[in-house]
XYZ file of C-alpha atoms in Angstrom:
447
model
C 90.996 64.272 103.426
C 93.451 61.704 101.936
C 95.746 61.720 104.617
C 93.043 61.245 107.362
C 91.576 58.328 105.452
C 95.028 56.656 105.378
C 95.501 56.871 108.887
C 92.004 55.925 109.556
C 92.518 52.662 107.344
C 95.811 52.063 109.180
C 94.068 52.059 112.499
C 91.117 50.041 111.229
C 93.532 47.161 109.907
C 95.593 47.474 113.185
C 92.384 47.002 115.363
C 90.923 44.082 113.081
C 94.395 42.113 112.922
C 95.136 42.430 116.753
C 91.903 41.580 117.787
C 92.101 38.600 115.581
C 95.456 37.303 116.309
C 94.787 37.857 120.253
C 91.436 36.057 119.691
C 93.166 32.986 118.203
C 95.762 33.092 121.053
C 92.907 33.313 123.999
C 90.966 30.375 122.513
C 94.046 28.022 122.188
C 94.796 29.185 125.578
C 91.272 28.350 127.054
C 91.116 24.909 125.159
C 94.455 23.817 126.477
C 93.178 24.928 130.278
C 90.260 22.924 129.745
C 92.519 19.867 128.757
C 94.760 20.635 131.987
C 91.981 21.077 133.963
C 90.654 17.610 133.088
C 94.000 15.770 133.767
C 94.408 18.090 136.913
C 90.980 16.503 138.169
C 91.967 12.924 137.207
C 95.069 13.285 139.050
C 97.412 12.780 135.718
C 100.453 14.308 135.380
C 100.239 18.149 133.993
C 102.117 18.971 130.646
C 104.956 21.351 130.869
C 103.858 24.988 131.045
C 100.733 24.163 133.296
C 100.562 24.062 137.110
C 98.908 25.395 140.005
C 100.046 28.581 141.383
C 102.829 29.092 138.870
C 105.525 31.923 139.276
C 104.657 34.816 137.120
C 101.062 34.532 137.147
C 99.494 37.991 136.970
C 97.761 38.792 139.967
C 94.862 40.161 138.310
C 94.245 36.940 136.474
C 94.970 34.841 139.746
C 92.068 36.896 141.619
C 89.819 36.029 138.930
C 90.589 32.397 138.922
C 90.602 32.474 143.026
C 86.847 33.826 142.438
C 85.937 30.834 140.516
C 86.012 32.167 137.178
C 88.213 31.257 134.224
C 90.215 33.835 132.052
C 92.983 34.836 129.917
C 95.743 37.488 130.128
C 98.855 38.574 128.021
C 101.663 39.062 130.350
C 104.817 40.901 129.593
C 106.718 40.438 132.825
C 109.574 38.791 130.857
C 111.355 39.785 127.596
C 108.823 37.338 125.418
C 105.144 38.102 125.599
C 103.517 34.991 127.235
C 99.623 33.966 126.916
C 98.233 32.964 130.237
C 94.948 31.012 131.025
C 93.833 30.482 134.413
C 90.952 28.887 136.448
C 89.915 27.517 139.998
C 91.777 24.715 141.343
C 90.200 24.713 144.720
C 90.995 25.873 148.274
C 91.840 29.449 147.056
C 94.569 28.038 144.388
C 94.477 28.882 140.841
C 95.154 26.480 138.178
C 97.069 28.129 135.036
C 98.591 27.354 131.774
C 101.077 29.548 129.598
C 102.521 29.472 126.343
C 104.855 31.869 124.125
C 102.977 34.500 122.584
C 105.880 36.190 120.937
C 105.197 35.282 117.177
C 101.579 36.664 117.626
C 103.042 39.978 119.116
C 105.948 40.358 116.477
C 103.444 39.705 113.754
C 101.425 42.700 115.159
C 104.383 44.838 115.653
C 105.306 43.896 112.056
C 101.728 44.699 110.946
C 101.912 48.282 112.652
C 105.479 49.230 111.219
C 104.170 48.240 107.650
C 100.898 50.111 108.225
C 103.099 53.452 109.477
C 105.703 53.406 106.724
C 102.973 52.801 103.946
C 100.743 55.503 105.415
C 103.687 57.817 105.603
C 104.595 57.004 102.159
C 100.957 57.412 100.969
C 100.695 60.561 103.127
C 103.955 61.924 101.862
C 103.166 61.440 97.936
C 99.636 63.068 98.533
C 101.138 65.874 100.005
C 103.473 66.426 97.127
C 100.930 65.686 94.470
C 98.564 68.148 96.124
C 101.044 70.815 96.992
C 101.858 70.668 92.954
C 98.688 70.619 91.882
C 97.511 73.538 94.461
C 100.462 75.642 93.557
C 99.518 75.530 89.869
C 96.029 76.005 90.608
C 97.020 79.354 93.107
C 99.470 80.392 90.831
C 97.026 80.906 88.131
C 94.522 82.243 90.502
C 97.103 84.669 91.844
C 97.837 85.853 87.982
C 94.024 86.236 87.725
C 94.184 88.708 90.733
C 97.043 90.564 89.485
C 95.153 91.127 86.137
C 92.210 92.231 87.788
C 94.015 94.684 89.844
C 95.498 95.940 87.165
C 92.414 96.457 85.311
C 90.922 98.093 88.372
C 93.898 100.501 88.302
C 92.984 101.803 84.587
C 95.020 99.275 82.695
C 92.555 97.897 80.310
C 94.853 96.132 78.016
C 95.714 93.662 80.845
C 94.602 90.165 80.168
C 95.157 86.778 81.822
C 95.507 85.158 78.446
C 95.119 81.513 80.434
C 96.287 78.582 77.918
C 93.230 76.917 78.459
C 90.716 79.258 76.885
C 90.741 80.520 73.370
C 90.299 83.987 72.399
C 88.840 85.492 69.332
C 89.914 88.459 67.622
C 88.307 91.264 69.490
C 89.789 89.395 73.034
C 86.477 87.863 74.025
C 86.725 84.136 75.196
C 84.836 81.859 73.012
C 82.750 79.788 75.233
C 82.315 76.585 73.296
C 85.999 76.414 72.007
C 88.735 75.025 74.247
C 92.209 73.331 73.555
C 91.941 69.586 73.277
C 94.967 68.967 75.004
C 94.211 71.213 78.093
C 90.351 70.889 78.927
C 88.815 73.883 80.470
C 88.537 73.943 84.238
C 86.899 76.445 86.958
C 90.047 78.877 86.843
C 90.372 78.803 83.211
C 86.506 80.037 83.194
C 87.120 82.645 85.717
C 89.959 83.747 83.574
C 87.969 83.779 80.437
C 85.230 85.569 82.056
C 87.742 88.290 83.417
C 89.393 88.602 80.001
C 85.805 88.833 78.425
C 84.582 91.548 81.021
C 87.928 93.551 80.180
C 87.464 93.505 76.566
C 83.959 94.350 76.963
C 84.457 97.390 79.246
C 87.675 98.644 77.231
C 85.322 98.391 74.041
C 82.659 100.604 75.531
C 85.148 102.891 77.102
C 86.675 103.613 73.959
C 83.571 104.223 72.203
C 82.768 106.702 75.107
C 86.037 108.527 74.754
C 85.788 108.599 71.214
C 82.103 109.914 71.252
C 83.131 112.749 73.841
C 85.841 113.494 71.313
C 84.237 113.944 68.384
C 81.203 115.743 69.920
C 83.867 118.366 71.668
C 85.554 118.762 68.017
C 82.441 119.165 65.949
C 81.269 121.840 68.636
C 84.382 123.788 68.057
C 83.420 124.965 64.486
C 79.860 126.269 65.336
C 81.236 127.878 68.586
C 83.983 129.699 66.850
C 81.567 131.265 64.586
C 79.119 131.792 67.219
C 81.548 133.663 69.219
C 82.813 135.703 66.596
C 78.935 136.470 65.503
C 78.485 137.532 69.465
C 81.375 140.057 69.212
C 79.661 141.952 66.265
C 76.167 142.198 68.339
C 75.756 146.055 69.785
C 76.611 146.823 73.252
C 73.688 145.851 75.623
C 72.406 143.746 78.411
C 71.350 141.026 75.955
C 74.780 141.009 74.143
C 76.283 140.594 77.477
C 74.329 137.548 78.431
C 74.894 135.880 74.825
C 78.859 136.404 75.427
C 78.569 135.026 78.615
C 76.583 131.826 77.365
C 78.995 131.530 74.646
C 82.257 131.709 76.888
C 80.887 129.215 79.297
C 80.093 126.677 76.011
C 83.653 127.290 74.859
C 84.890 126.496 77.962
C 82.768 123.496 78.531
C 84.157 122.479 74.870
C 87.773 122.784 75.953
C 87.393 120.970 79.259
C 85.501 118.184 77.426
C 88.497 117.854 74.846
C 91.122 117.924 77.718
C 88.993 115.082 79.517
C 88.975 113.165 76.235
C 92.715 113.493 75.883
C 93.221 112.492 79.238
C 90.998 109.345 79.291
C 93.213 108.299 75.992
C 96.416 108.188 77.992
C 98.308 109.808 75.384
C 99.352 112.914 77.136
C 103.158 113.186 77.093
C 104.999 115.385 79.914
C 107.436 118.325 79.286
C 109.239 118.459 81.971
C 111.590 121.438 83.478
C 112.705 122.312 86.732
C 110.690 124.968 88.577
C 110.866 126.919 91.720
C 107.342 126.061 93.167
C 106.506 128.987 95.088
C 106.885 131.442 92.207
C 104.595 129.340 90.172
C 102.270 129.067 92.855
C 102.331 132.740 92.612
C 101.752 133.153 89.194
C 98.706 130.668 89.117
C 96.957 133.020 91.809
C 97.931 136.136 89.993
C 96.371 134.433 86.733
C 93.122 133.756 88.437
C 92.409 137.307 89.800
C 91.062 135.758 93.344
C 91.787 136.985 96.543
C 93.860 133.848 97.664
C 96.459 133.879 100.574
C 99.889 132.393 99.572
C 101.677 130.433 102.488
C 105.269 129.580 101.814
C 106.889 127.447 104.445
C 109.563 126.275 102.723
C 110.267 126.809 98.718
C 111.750 123.837 96.674
C 112.192 123.168 93.171
C 110.363 120.278 91.433
C 110.914 118.787 88.079
C 107.520 118.701 86.471
C 105.233 120.112 83.430
C 104.602 123.796 84.340
C 101.654 124.065 82.181
C 99.726 121.007 83.647
C 100.727 121.876 87.257
C 99.221 125.084 86.793
C 96.396 123.786 85.491
C 95.880 121.626 88.688
C 96.365 124.369 90.687
C 94.383 127.010 89.020
C 91.417 124.502 89.061
C 91.863 123.965 92.669
C 92.007 127.336 93.556
C 88.832 127.994 91.188
C 87.136 125.286 92.787
C 87.438 126.653 96.313
C 86.181 130.335 95.338
C 83.398 129.213 93.519
C 82.113 126.092 95.630
C 83.839 127.274 99.244
C 84.125 130.566 101.316
C 86.957 132.952 101.888
C 89.357 132.831 103.144
C 91.205 130.697 100.686
C 94.619 129.758 101.159
C 97.442 128.207 98.975
C 100.368 126.857 100.870
C 103.680 125.274 99.798
C 105.635 123.325 102.097
C 108.575 121.779 99.971
C 107.058 119.407 97.376
C 103.546 119.466 99.294
C 100.778 122.273 97.880
C 97.780 122.565 99.671
C 94.550 124.520 98.706
C 92.234 125.022 101.482
C 88.909 126.971 101.928
C 86.706 127.420 104.816
C 83.151 126.601 103.195
C 80.940 123.674 103.910
C 83.944 121.121 102.841
C 83.688 118.228 99.711
C 80.664 116.167 99.592
C 80.797 112.684 100.949
C 80.267 111.228 97.499
C 83.802 112.882 96.381
C 85.707 111.798 99.255
C 84.611 108.080 98.589
C 84.721 107.907 95.146
C 86.430 111.015 93.871
C 85.400 113.464 91.708
C 82.482 112.578 89.170
C 81.848 114.492 86.158
C 78.907 116.509 85.853
C 77.727 116.119 89.181
C 77.376 118.825 91.654
C 75.429 119.116 94.810
C 73.648 121.974 96.996
C 72.453 123.768 93.833
C 76.098 124.883 93.010
C 76.985 126.103 89.712
C 79.369 124.341 87.204
C 79.854 120.904 85.321
C 81.729 119.155 87.689
C 84.642 119.089 85.549
C 87.236 121.186 87.186
C 88.233 118.660 89.923
C 87.897 115.871 87.369
C 90.650 117.544 85.096
C 92.703 118.349 88.156
C 92.805 115.054 88.912
C 93.764 113.538 85.761
C 96.565 116.134 85.220
C 97.938 115.330 88.664
C 97.911 111.355 87.831
C 99.666 112.510 84.477
C 102.190 114.113 86.614
C 102.735 111.368 88.904
C 101.551 113.623 91.830
C 99.020 111.990 94.291
C 96.006 114.670 94.905
C 94.087 113.838 97.873
C 90.703 115.466 98.957
C 89.799 116.017 102.456
C 87.741 117.790 104.934
C 89.794 119.976 107.534
C 88.467 119.346 110.993
C 87.704 122.830 111.703
C 85.690 123.005 108.409
C 86.402 123.811 104.811
C 87.798 121.620 102.087
C 91.658 120.677 101.737
C 92.917 119.583 98.842
C 96.795 118.462 99.108
C 99.087 117.844 96.050
C 102.212 116.088 96.725
C 104.763 116.473 93.525
C 107.648 114.110 93.075
C 111.126 115.137 93.523
C 114.142 113.602 91.920
C 117.312 112.792 93.934
C 119.263 115.949 92.576
C 116.293 118.366 93.387
C 116.314 116.751 97.008
C 120.188 117.148 97.400
C 119.949 120.726 96.186
C 117.356 121.396 98.677
C 119.193 120.038 101.778
C 122.394 121.652 100.553
C 120.459 125.035 100.384
C 119.026 124.269 103.746
C 122.455 123.903 105.362
C 123.633 127.133 103.844
C 120.918 128.958 105.337
C 121.547 127.445 108.725
C 125.340 128.421 108.434
C 124.122 131.672 107.421
C 121.729 132.163 110.251
C 124.554 130.755 112.588
C 126.601 133.817 111.275
C 123.887 136.333 112.441
C 122.303 136.954 108.900
C 119.390 135.399 107.051
C 119.766 134.577 103.297
C 116.400 134.645 102.020
C 116.077 134.239 98.319
C 112.296 134.690 98.201
C 112.904 138.614 98.603
C 111.358 139.150 102.080
C 108.543 136.689 102.390
C 110.105 135.506 105.952
C 109.557 138.976 106.957
C 105.637 138.593 107.226
C 105.534 134.473 107.826
C 105.625 133.915 103.992
C 102.381 135.193 103.305
C 101.193 137.429 100.074
C 98.089 138.271 98.312
C 97.408 137.912 94.709
C 100.046 138.989 92.492
C 102.964 139.516 94.830
C 104.483 136.447 93.530
C 103.305 137.058 89.995
C 105.368 138.204 86.989
């Protein structure tokens, strides 16, 4: 807007001054033409620069004069601009006067140059100041956006801490307090609102996490006594029902404790190098389910064995509880998939991920298994993706991280196998899984 205003003012000044200068020159030319016409009619000698059909008279002005009218025109045939005025002289001739118009033209040119240079300087200064101001604002906006993305990713400790806002001890922005040297602007208001929202959200989440952990801890003591009392009941159908409900309640309590630990973000990994196919076999064997195991390509991963077994165990249990057989666990390098042939995951889970205590279709469960699996996978740094297979069924894909050493060892082992095949032999360290396509039933790869 500033640049456009400067250009508009320059054009208006140019047009105004040009019209004024040319108008004054035209008036002088017409006054002189009147004097020359009177002298011509009286037969007096014409002054220099006046005459009939003067050479150099513009054709358009000559035609106007021969038609019986008077007019003026700036001619530029010569090196110096000339102002012409002409009128009728009788018998198809034109009486004309001329005088030097170079001074007026030079004044207009000088004005134009001054307008151009001053406009360029004004526009340049405006652009520099505007770029500096906008850069400062956009830098602060980008910082606010980065903090918002960190908060949405789960980092509730992230704050903008804009210097134009003042925070209280709880992290909230004091709305009536601002630094006197830096008045609060719109960006600071947005940053302060984001910090206040993050502090409030963090406080509520921490309160909910403490409540969940406290409830789970308080339930463990009476549940332990209830479990011991249930073991003392005489055999019978009512005893079995009581024991089953107590076991379900104990499992729910342990799941709540695990979720509270995951929410607190204080989990620590105990890394160790593990071959993936035997670990998957142990998980299936421990689940006691009829799960197929397909080993496309085995590998070693550096991971927390207990957490990985928890993730795979929950995925297998969920597939059997909410899906339909056959259920298959496939190991393809660092990628592990668990697939059933049921109705697939519900839409809300595919869009928003697992949600606690939410199930659909009248299925049993508390909706905590996949939540725990996703949380443990995040601790492992392994993306867990839920999808539905094109031909039906739920498909969970876990991609485990591999360090450079494991990848190099796997590459060397692949080269050794290729060399062994070229010599006519097969080096299968999985003990014969390649003979049946890598398929085994529960427990075949167990301890």
